[in-house]
Amino acid sequence: MTPNHTLHDQALAFRSRHVPGHPLVLPNAWDATSARIVEDAGAAAVATTSAGLAWALGAADGDRLDRDRALDAVARIADAVRVPVTADIESGYARDSAGVGDTIRAVIAAGAVGVNIEDALYEGDALYGSGEGPLRPVAEQAERLAAAREAADEAGAPLFVNARIDTFLRGAGGVDHTLERAAAFLAAGADGVFVPGVVDPVTVKALAEGIDGPLNVMAGPGAPPVAELAALGVARVSVGSGIAQAAHAMVRRAARELLGAGTYESLAGGLDYGELNALLGSGR
């Protein structure tokens, strides 16, 4: 089997796992090591977290990481695991829709079979957006998603394009506004819709019923368990930067304990050296 056929088959397998009521569960990773650990834990696919990936490279999240550095990291992750990889590419690492198309071609070359593309604008985002308020105008975002779809189709890759809508995360609209954006983005070529910032069962159910495509929600402490989200019709559950944040919190606790009390209790419960070394040394 050629690498291209392998990628194509992975893309189809990844796409098939977005089933309302039986969601794809994605513990987000940020480097090759975390990806291998997630795969070893039994994940059917690996999703990157743009925030965790940016932090690992010494950059802040929020469209501050350049395309080449980000996709080099994605390629390392894809090369480290056997399961499909979907990449969080923020706004597309591009000023315009043509640039988004270039990013998608680079994503496919990196070995990923899915992407998240968000519609939020960041402070000082004259670099990437021209709209007022926290979200990119619907028509502009639809054009960017259409460019992503076109680039993937031209490459012959059934790339899963997940349109992230930040209405709830940014306080920029409720259910009706989210459904309007979702319909426009699906019509433009997106395959699924990601609405972070909402886990309220009533709202999640309304979104799942109102969106004509797979719904992805971002869970974390305080959110309903996966089984309950499944019963509401969710097709994909991810945790964003949550695991990376927890890992970095442990680094801070251990460092402060060592430098303060001079003790080492925070290191208890860490992965066994031999186990972790064997996992990374076993080859893809």
PDB file of N, CA, C and O in Angstrom, residues 112-145:
ATOM      1  N   ALA A 112      -1.800  14.723   7.997  1.00  0.00           N
ATOM      2  CA  ALA A 112      -3.050  14.821   8.750  1.00  0.00           C
ATOM      3  C   ALA A 112      -4.238  14.593   7.829  1.00  0.00           C
ATOM      4  O   ALA A 112      -4.167  14.856   6.621  1.00  0.00           O
ATOM      5  N   VAL A 113      -5.341  14.104   8.404  1.00  0.00           N
ATOM      6  CA  VAL A 113      -6.526  13.790   7.602  1.00  0.00           C
ATOM      7  C   VAL A 113      -7.729  14.628   8.022  1.00  0.00           C
ATOM      8  O   VAL A 113      -8.845  14.404   7.542  1.00  0.00           O
ATOM      9  N   GLY A 114      -7.513  15.571   8.915  1.00  0.00           N
ATOM     10  CA  GLY A 114      -8.588  16.455   9.341  1.00  0.00           C
ATOM     11  C   GLY A 114      -8.012  17.770   9.819  1.00  0.00           C
ATOM     12  O   GLY A 114      -6.820  17.859  10.136  1.00  0.00           O
ATOM     13  N   VAL A 115      -8.859  18.800   9.857  1.00  0.00           N
ATOM     14  CA  VAL A 115      -8.452  20.109  10.378  1.00  0.00           C
ATOM     15  C   VAL A 115      -9.603  20.746  11.136  1.00  0.00           C
ATOM     16  O   VAL A 115     -10.773  20.495  10.846  1.00  0.00           O
ATOM     17  N   ASN A 116      -9.259  21.576  12.106  1.00  0.00           N
ATOM     18  CA  ASN A 116     -10.190  22.534  12.713  1.00  0.00           C
ATOM     19  C   ASN A 116      -9.819  23.903  12.162  1.00  0.00           C
ATOM     20  O   ASN A 116      -8.639  24.273  12.172  1.00  0.00           O
ATOM     21  N   ILE A 117     -10.818  24.645  11.712  1.00  0.00           N
ATOM     22  CA  ILE A 117     -10.596  26.021  11.273  1.00  0.00           C
ATOM     23  C   ILE A 117     -11.584  26.907  12.010  1.00  0.00           C
ATOM     24  O   ILE A 117     -12.797  26.734  11.897  1.00  0.00           O
ATOM     25  N   GLU A 118     -11.079  27.856  12.782  1.00  0.00           N
ATOM     26  CA  GLU A 118     -11.944  28.657  13.640  1.00  0.00           C
ATOM     27  C   GLU A 118     -12.333  29.981  13.016  1.00  0.00           C
ATOM     28  O   GLU A 118     -11.665  30.487  12.098  1.00  0.00           O
ATOM     29  N   ASP A 119     -13.422  30.548  13.532  1.00  0.00           N
ATOM     30  CA  ASP A 119     -13.954  31.788  12.963  1.00  0.00           C
ATOM     31  C   ASP A 119     -13.735  32.993  13.867  1.00  0.00           C
ATOM     32  O   ASP A 119     -14.268  34.068  13.607  1.00  0.00           O
ATOM     33  N   ALA A 120     -12.932  32.824  14.914  1.00  0.00           N
ATOM     34  CA  ALA A 120     -12.679  33.941  15.828  1.00  0.00           C
ATOM     35  C   ALA A 120     -11.583  34.853  15.298  1.00  0.00           C
ATOM     36  O   ALA A 120     -10.692  34.417  14.573  1.00  0.00           O
ATOM     37  N   LEU A 121     -11.680  36.108  15.683  1.00  0.00           N
ATOM     38  CA  LEU A 121     -10.625  37.069  15.411  1.00  0.00           C
ATOM     39  C   LEU A 121      -9.927  37.391  16.723  1.00  0.00           C
ATOM     40  O   LEU A 121     -10.556  37.411  17.780  1.00  0.00           O
ATOM     41  N   TYR A 122      -8.627  37.636  16.652  1.00  0.00           N
ATOM     42  CA  TYR A 122      -7.858  37.912  17.854  1.00  0.00           C
ATOM     43  C   TYR A 122      -7.453  39.381  17.916  1.00  0.00           C
ATOM     44  O   TYR A 122      -7.501  40.096  16.919  1.00  0.00           O
ATOM     45  N   GLU A 123      -7.060  39.823  19.084  1.00  0.00           N
ATOM     46  CA  GLU A 123      -6.621  41.197  19.267  1.00  0.00           C
ATOM     47  C   GLU A 123      -5.493  41.507  18.291  1.00  0.00           C
ATOM     48  O   GLU A 123      -4.538  40.741  18.146  1.00  0.00           O
ATOM     49  N   GLY A 124      -5.622  42.596  17.602  1.00  0.00           N
ATOM     50  CA  GLY A 124      -4.603  42.934  16.610  1.00  0.00           C
ATOM     51  C   GLY A 124      -4.678  42.056  15.387  1.00  0.00           C
ATOM     52  O   GLY A 124      -3.687  41.872  14.677  1.00  0.00           O
ATOM     53  N   ASP A 125      -5.875  41.510  15.114  1.00  0.00           N
ATOM     54  CA  ASP A 125      -5.987  40.515  14.051  1.00  0.00           C
ATOM     55  C   ASP A 125      -6.168  41.141  12.670  1.00  0.00           C
ATOM     56  O   ASP A 125      -6.776  40.551  11.788  1.00  0.00           O
ATOM     57  N   ALA A 126      -5.646  42.334  12.472  1.00  0.00           N
ATOM     58  CA  ALA A 126      -5.615  42.898  11.129  1.00  0.00           C
ATOM     59  C   ALA A 126      -4.809  41.981  10.224  1.00  0.00           C
ATOM     60  O   ALA A 126      -4.952  41.985   9.002  1.00  0.00           O
ATOM     61  N   LEU A 127      -3.966  41.151  10.843  1.00  0.00           N
ATOM     62  CA  LEU A 127      -3.180  40.191  10.077  1.00  0.00           C
ATOM     63  C   LEU A 127      -4.070  39.203   9.362  1.00  0.00           C
ATOM     64  O   LEU A 127      -3.813  38.822   8.229  1.00  0.00           O
ATOM     65  N   TYR A 128      -5.156  38.754  10.032  1.00  0.00           N
ATOM     66  CA  TYR A 128      -5.966  37.681   9.467  1.00  0.00           C
ATOM     67  C   TYR A 128      -7.419  38.048   9.200  1.00  0.00           C
ATOM     68  O   TYR A 128      -8.137  37.302   8.580  1.00  0.00           O
ATOM     69  N   GLY A 129      -7.924  39.137   9.716  1.00  0.00           N
ATOM     70  CA  GLY A 129      -9.340  39.400   9.548  1.00  0.00           C
ATOM     71  C   GLY A 129      -9.658  40.843   9.276  1.00  0.00           C
ATOM     72  O   GLY A 129      -8.866  41.728   9.525  1.00  0.00           O
ATOM     73  N   SER A 130     -10.871  41.070   8.798  1.00  0.00           N
ATOM     74  CA  SER A 130     -11.266  42.425   8.470  1.00  0.00           C
ATOM     75  C   SER A 130     -12.611  42.794   9.092  1.00  0.00           C
ATOM     76  O   SER A 130     -13.144  43.852   8.825  1.00  0.00           O
ATOM     77  N   GLY A 131     -13.186  41.900   9.905  1.00  0.00           N
ATOM     78  CA  GLY A 131     -14.513  42.157  10.439  1.00  0.00           C
ATOM     79  C   GLY A 131     -14.489  42.895  11.756  1.00  0.00           C
ATOM     80  O   GLY A 131     -13.462  43.030  12.403  1.00  0.00           O
ATOM     81  N   GLU A 132     -15.660  43.358  12.156  1.00  0.00           N
ATOM     82  CA  GLU A 132     -15.811  43.990  13.448  1.00  0.00           C
ATOM     83  C   GLU A 132     -16.251  42.932  14.457  1.00  0.00           C
ATOM     84  O   GLU A 132     -16.935  41.979  14.126  1.00  0.00           O
ATOM     85  N   GLY A 133     -15.893  43.132  15.710  1.00  0.00           N
ATOM     86  CA  GLY A 133     -16.304  42.191  16.730  1.00  0.00           C
ATOM     87  C   GLY A 133     -15.374  40.996  16.805  1.00  0.00           C
ATOM     88  O   GLY A 133     -14.342  40.943  16.137  1.00  0.00           O
ATOM     89  N   PRO A 134     -15.763  40.019  17.629  1.00  0.00           N
ATOM     90  CA  PRO A 134     -14.853  38.908  17.885  1.00  0.00           C
ATOM     91  C   PRO A 134     -14.846  37.821  16.822  1.00  0.00           C
ATOM     92  O   PRO A 134     -13.973  36.955  16.837  1.00  0.00           O
ATOM     93  N   LEU A 135     -15.818  37.828  15.907  1.00  0.00           N
ATOM     94  CA  LEU A 135     -15.898  36.764  14.913  1.00  0.00           C
ATOM     95  C   LEU A 135     -15.730  37.306  13.493  1.00  0.00           C
ATOM     96  O   LEU A 135     -16.104  38.434  13.186  1.00  0.00           O
ATOM     97  N   ARG A 136     -15.174  36.465  12.647  1.00  0.00           N
ATOM     98  CA  ARG A 136     -15.026  36.820  11.236  1.00  0.00           C
ATOM     99  C   ARG A 136     -16.411  36.850  10.584  1.00  0.00           C
ATOM    100  O   ARG A 136     -17.275  36.029  10.916  1.00  0.00           O
ATOM    101  N   PRO A 137     -16.664  37.768   9.664  1.00  0.00           N
ATOM    102  CA  PRO A 137     -17.952  37.793   8.977  1.00  0.00           C
ATOM    103  C   PRO A 137     -18.255  36.450   8.316  1.00  0.00           C
ATOM    104  O   PRO A 137     -17.352  35.767   7.826  1.00  0.00           O
ATOM    105  N   VAL A 138     -19.533  36.071   8.310  1.00  0.00           N
ATOM    106  CA  VAL A 138     -19.932  34.750   7.808  1.00  0.00           C
ATOM    107  C   VAL A 138     -19.444  34.521   6.386  1.00  0.00           C
ATOM    108  O   VAL A 138     -18.886  33.455   6.071  1.00  0.00           O
ATOM    109  N   ALA A 139     -19.643  35.488   5.503  1.00  0.00           N
ATOM    110  CA  ALA A 139     -19.258  35.303   4.103  1.00  0.00           C
ATOM    111  C   ALA A 139     -17.753  35.103   3.959  1.00  0.00           C
ATOM    112  O   ALA A 139     -17.290  34.268   3.161  1.00  0.00           O
ATOM    113  N   GLU A 140     -16.978  35.850   4.731  1.00  0.00           N
ATOM    114  CA  GLU A 140     -15.525  35.729   4.664  1.00  0.00           C
ATOM    115  C   GLU A 140     -15.063  34.360   5.175  1.00  0.00           C
ATOM    116  O   GLU A 140     -14.209  33.709   4.566  1.00  0.00           O
ATOM    117  N   GLN A 141     -15.663  33.914   6.287  1.00  0.00           N
ATOM    118  CA  GLN A 141     -15.285  32.613   6.824  1.00  0.00           C
ATOM    119  C   GLN A 141     -15.725  31.483   5.890  1.00  0.00           C
ATOM    120  O   GLN A 141     -14.995  30.496   5.707  1.00  0.00           O
ATOM    121  N   ALA A 142     -16.895  31.629   5.292  1.00  0.00           N
ATOM    122  CA  ALA A 142     -17.365  30.618   4.338  1.00  0.00           C
ATOM    123  C   ALA A 142     -16.416  30.510   3.148  1.00  0.00           C
ATOM    124  O   ALA A 142     -16.139  29.412   2.643  1.00  0.00           O
ATOM    125  N   GLU A 143     -15.894  31.644   2.704  1.00  0.00           N
ATOM    126  CA  GLU A 143     -14.943  31.641   1.595  1.00  0.00           C
ATOM    127  C   GLU A 143     -13.665  30.899   1.978  1.00  0.00           C
ATOM    128  O   GLU A 143     -13.101  30.142   1.173  1.00  0.00           O
ATOM    129  N   ARG A 144     -13.215  31.073   3.195  1.00  0.00           N
ATOM    130  CA  ARG A 144     -12.004  30.392   3.661  1.00  0.00           C
ATOM    131  C   ARG A 144     -12.240  28.879   3.758  1.00  0.00           C
ATOM    132  O   ARG A 144     -11.373  28.077   3.396  1.00  0.00           O
ATOM    133  N   LEU A 145     -13.427  28.488   4.240  1.00  0.00           N
ATOM    134  CA  LEU A 145     -13.747  27.071   4.327  1.00  0.00           C
ATOM    135  C   LEU A 145     -13.894  26.452   2.943  1.00  0.00           C
ATOM    136  O   LEU A 145     -13.478  25.305   2.710  1.00  0.00           O
TER     137      LEU A 145
END
